[in-house]
Tab-separated table of C-alpha atoms in Angstrom:
chain	number	residue	atom	x	y	z
A	873	MET	CA	-11.013	1.058	-14.724
A	874	GLY	CA	-10.907	3.630	-17.703
A	875	LYS	CA	-8.633	3.746	-20.454
A	876	LYS	CA	-5.682	5.031	-18.283
A	877	GLY	CA	-6.036	1.555	-16.223
A	878	SER	CA	-6.351	-0.382	-19.349
A	879	GLY	CA	-3.110	1.097	-20.859
A	880	ILE	CA	-1.178	0.430	-17.789
A	881	LEU	CA	-2.267	-3.216	-18.028
A	882	ARG	CA	-1.342	-3.620	-21.555
A	883	SER	CA	2.070	-2.097	-20.998
A	884	ARG	CA	2.709	-3.825	-17.952
A	885	CYS	CA	4.149	-0.640	-16.342
A	886	PHE	CA	3.249	2.005	-14.036
A	887	HIS	CA	4.965	5.304	-13.567
A	888	ASP	CA	4.429	8.104	-10.947
A	889	GLU	CA	7.077	10.684	-11.790
A	890	PRO	CA	6.422	12.682	-8.638
A	891	SER	CA	7.070	9.965	-6.098
A	892	GLY	CA	9.610	8.405	-8.604
A	893	ILE	CA	7.739	5.095	-8.424
A	894	LEU	CA	7.942	2.540	-11.330
A	895	LEU	CA	6.206	-0.813	-11.188
A	896	ALA	CA	7.178	-3.059	-14.261
A	897	GLU	CA	6.206	-6.608	-14.830
A	898	GLU	CA	8.394	-8.659	-17.116
A	899	CYS	CA	8.405	-12.602	-17.477
A	900	GLY	CA	5.767	-12.713	-14.980
A	901	ALA	CA	7.755	-10.914	-12.206
A	902	LEU	CA	6.939	-7.400	-10.825
A	903	THR	CA	9.826	-5.218	-10.147
A	904	VAL	CA	9.221	-2.146	-7.772
A	905	SER	CA	11.814	0.534	-8.481
A	906	GLN	CA	12.109	4.019	-6.557
A	907	ASN	CA	14.845	6.472	-5.735
A	908	GLY	CA	17.668	4.447	-6.963
A	909	ARG	CA	16.182	1.110	-5.084
A	910	SER	CA	14.597	-1.932	-6.733
A	911	TYR	CA	13.374	-5.183	-5.609
A	912	LEU	CA	11.200	-7.935	-7.001
A	913	ALA	CA	7.922	-8.205	-5.490
A	914	LEU	CA	7.348	-11.998	-5.255
A	915	ARG	CA	3.986	-13.186	-6.424
A	916	TRP	CA	2.764	-9.894	-7.308
A	917	LYS	CA	1.526	-8.851	-10.888
A	918	MET	CA	0.536	-5.763	-12.754
A	919	THR	CA	-3.388	-6.051	-11.802
A	920	GLU	CA	-6.128	-3.179	-11.718
A	921	GLU	CA	-6.274	-3.859	-8.033
A	922	LEU	CA	-2.694	-3.368	-7.305
A	923	VAL	CA	-2.745	0.081	-9.568
A	924	ALA	CA	-5.755	1.087	-7.641
A	925	VAL	CA	-3.975	0.452	-4.540
A	926	VAL	CA	-0.936	2.460	-5.373
A	927	GLN	CA	-3.055	5.202	-6.653
A	928	THR	CA	-5.042	5.483	-3.352
A	929	ALA	CA	-1.836	5.288	-1.637
A	930	LEU	CA	-0.268	8.159	-3.479
A	931	HIS	CA	-3.382	10.396	-2.982
A	932	PHE	CA	-2.908	9.943	1.057
A	933	GLY	CA	0.710	10.748	0.731
A	934	LEU	CA	1.951	7.097	1.183
A	935	SER	CA	4.281	7.624	-1.515
A	936	LYS	CA	7.206	5.547	-0.343
A	937	LEU	CA	7.503	1.738	-1.452
A	938	TRP	CA	10.887	0.900	0.485
A	939	GLN	CA	11.951	1.847	3.934
A	940	THR	CA	15.496	1.470	5.456
A	941	GLY	CA	16.361	-2.147	5.930
A	942	HIS	CA	13.522	-3.212	4.140
A	943	PRO	CA	13.584	-4.957	1.843
A	944	ARG	CA	16.905	-6.329	3.067
A	945	GLY	CA	17.792	-7.828	-0.303
A	946	ARG	CA	16.738	-7.763	-3.925
A	947	GLN	CA	13.334	-9.390	-3.376
A	948	SER	CA	10.360	-9.208	-1.033
A	949	SER	CA	7.098	-11.031	-0.457
A	950	HIS	CA	5.346	-7.846	0.194
A	951	ILE	CA	4.883	-4.138	-1.100
A	952	SER	CA	4.794	-1.704	1.805
A	953	PHE	CA	3.916	1.832	1.882
A	954	SER	CA	4.829	4.696	4.072
A	955	ARG	CA	5.300	8.390	4.059
A	956	THR	CA	8.932	8.101	4.401
A	957	HIS	CA	11.930	5.750	3.813
A	958	GLU	CA	12.689	5.535	7.589
A	959	SER	CA	13.004	2.243	9.107
A	960	ALA	CA	9.598	0.608	10.517
A	961	SER	CA	7.682	3.391	9.038
A	962	TRP	CA	5.292	1.628	7.063
A	963	VAL	CA	1.608	2.181	7.267
A	964	PHE	CA	0.192	-0.848	5.378
A	965	SER	CA	1.524	-3.641	2.900
A	966	LEU	CA	0.612	-6.127	0.366
A	967	GLY	CA	1.727	-9.233	1.555
A	968	LEU	CA	1.547	-13.022	1.125
A	969	GLU	CA	-1.351	-13.246	3.103
A	970	ALA	CA	-3.134	-10.984	0.512
A	971	GLN	CA	-2.902	-14.221	-1.579
A	972	PRO	CA	-1.041	-12.661	-4.605
A	973	PRO	CA	-1.739	-11.783	-7.384
A	974	ARG	CA	-5.048	-11.630	-5.970
A	975	LEU	CA	-5.783	-9.164	-3.632
A	976	GLN	CA	-7.926	-10.776	-0.604
A	977	LYS	CA	-6.855	-8.313	2.258
A	978	ILE	CA	-4.511	-5.402	3.041
A	979	THR	CA	-2.341	-5.619	6.234
A	980	PHE	CA	-1.744	-2.399	8.439
A	981	ASN	CA	0.800	-1.981	11.006
A	982	LYS	CA	-0.004	-3.262	14.537
A	983	ARG	CA	0.468	0.275	15.884
A	984	PHE	CA	-2.688	1.414	14.768
A	985	LEU	CA	-4.674	-1.094	16.836
A	986	PRO	CA	-6.145	1.548	19.170
A	987	ILE	CA	-7.551	3.379	16.487
A	988	PHE	CA	-9.125	0.548	14.913
A	989	GLU	CA	-10.449	-0.831	17.898
A	990	ALA	CA	-12.107	2.547	18.743
A	991	SER	CA	-13.563	2.543	15.141
A	992	ASP	CA	-16.550	0.744	13.355
A	993	LEU	CA	-14.144	-0.570	10.691
A	994	GLU	CA	-14.151	-4.035	9.346
A	995	TRP	CA	-10.864	-5.533	10.566
A	996	THR	CA	-9.334	-8.596	11.953
A	997	ARG	CA	-5.998	-9.364	13.750
A	998	GLN	CA	-3.347	-11.597	12.861
A	999	LYS	CA	-2.850	-14.397	15.265
A	1000	ALA	CA	1.309	-14.214	15.069
A	1001	GLY	CA	2.667	-10.834	14.650
A	1002	GLY	CA	-0.493	-8.947	15.663
A	1003	ASN	CA	-0.899	-6.851	12.318
A	1004	LEU	CA	-4.256	-5.892	11.163
A	1005	PHE	CA	-6.182	-6.887	8.188
A	1006	ILE	CA	-8.871	-5.073	6.271
A	1007	PRO	CA	-10.871	-5.828	3.088
A	1008	PRO	CA	-9.529	-4.060	-0.102
A	1009	GLY	CA	-12.649	-2.348	-0.708
A	1010	ARG	CA	-12.191	-0.525	2.823
A	1011	LEU	CA	-8.719	1.051	2.096
A	1012	ILE	CA	-10.104	4.469	1.590
A	1013	ASP	CA	-12.290	4.472	4.596
A	1014	THR	CA	-9.426	3.256	6.601
A	1015	LEU	CA	-6.685	5.679	5.455
A	1016	THR	CA	-9.237	8.504	5.985
A	1017	LEU	CA	-9.656	7.388	9.601
A	1018	LEU	CA	-6.227	7.378	9.903
A	1019	ARG	CA	-5.767	10.798	8.698
A	1020	GLU	CA	-8.695	12.157	10.882
A	1021	HIS	CA	-6.914	10.520	13.851
A	1022	ALA	CA	-3.546	12.264	13.023
A	1023	CYS	CA	-5.201	15.608	12.526
A	1024	GLN	CA	-6.965	15.369	15.751
A	1025	SER	CA	-4.173	13.933	17.772
A	1026	THR	CA	-1.054	15.530	16.630
A	1027	GLY	CA	-2.270	18.260	14.062
A	1028	SER	CA	-0.004	16.462	11.579
A	1029	CYS	CA	-2.376	15.489	8.907
A	1030	MET	CA	-1.711	12.938	6.323
A	1031	ALA	CA	-2.819	14.072	2.594
A	1032	GLY	CA	-6.053	13.105	1.385
A	1033	PRO	CA	-7.384	12.024	-1.805
A	1034	ALA	CA	-7.496	14.259	-4.818
A	1035	PRO	CA	-10.770	15.744	-5.644
A	1036	ALA	CA	-12.749	13.934	-8.106
A	1037	PRO	CA	-12.452	15.247	-11.823
A	1038	GLY	CA	-14.923	18.329	-12.178
A	1039	ALA	CA	-15.054	18.744	-8.208
A	1040	ALA	CA	-15.028	22.318	-6.927
C-alpha cells in the first residue's frame, strides 16, 4: 500500500469524514465508531487488509458499519458493512471465521445465495447458518456482481468503485 496506507497503519487510525467512520486501535483493541455509536471489534487490528476492505466497501456505497440491533452491546466479533443502519441490512462482514486479525475470508449474507449460485464466483457456504464465504481477493468482483444484479433486477444500483486516479 502507498504512503496513505502506511500513515494509517502508523497512526493506528482510519477516518472517513463523509461516512463518519472512525476506526482506532489502542492497546491492541480496535474501536469502530460511526454516527454517535461505538463498539469494540474483538480480535481485529488495524491492518492494510482491513483498511483496503473498508475503502472498497465505501467505494461501493456500503458505508454503514452498524445496524439497528447490531451490535447489541459494546463489542462484536465482526464488522459488518451495509448501505443503511436498518436492522439485518448487512451485505458482508468480517467475522471470526476470517481468523482476525488476518483476513482469510469474507462473509456475505445468505440472501445472496441465488446470485452466487448463478455466477462463476469462487465461494463456499457455511454449514451452520448458510452464509457465504469468498476469498478476500474476490471482494471487488463480488461487489461488482451484486451491483450489476441490483441494476438489472430492480433498477436500484449500488455505487461503484471510484475511477482510478487519472482515469477519464
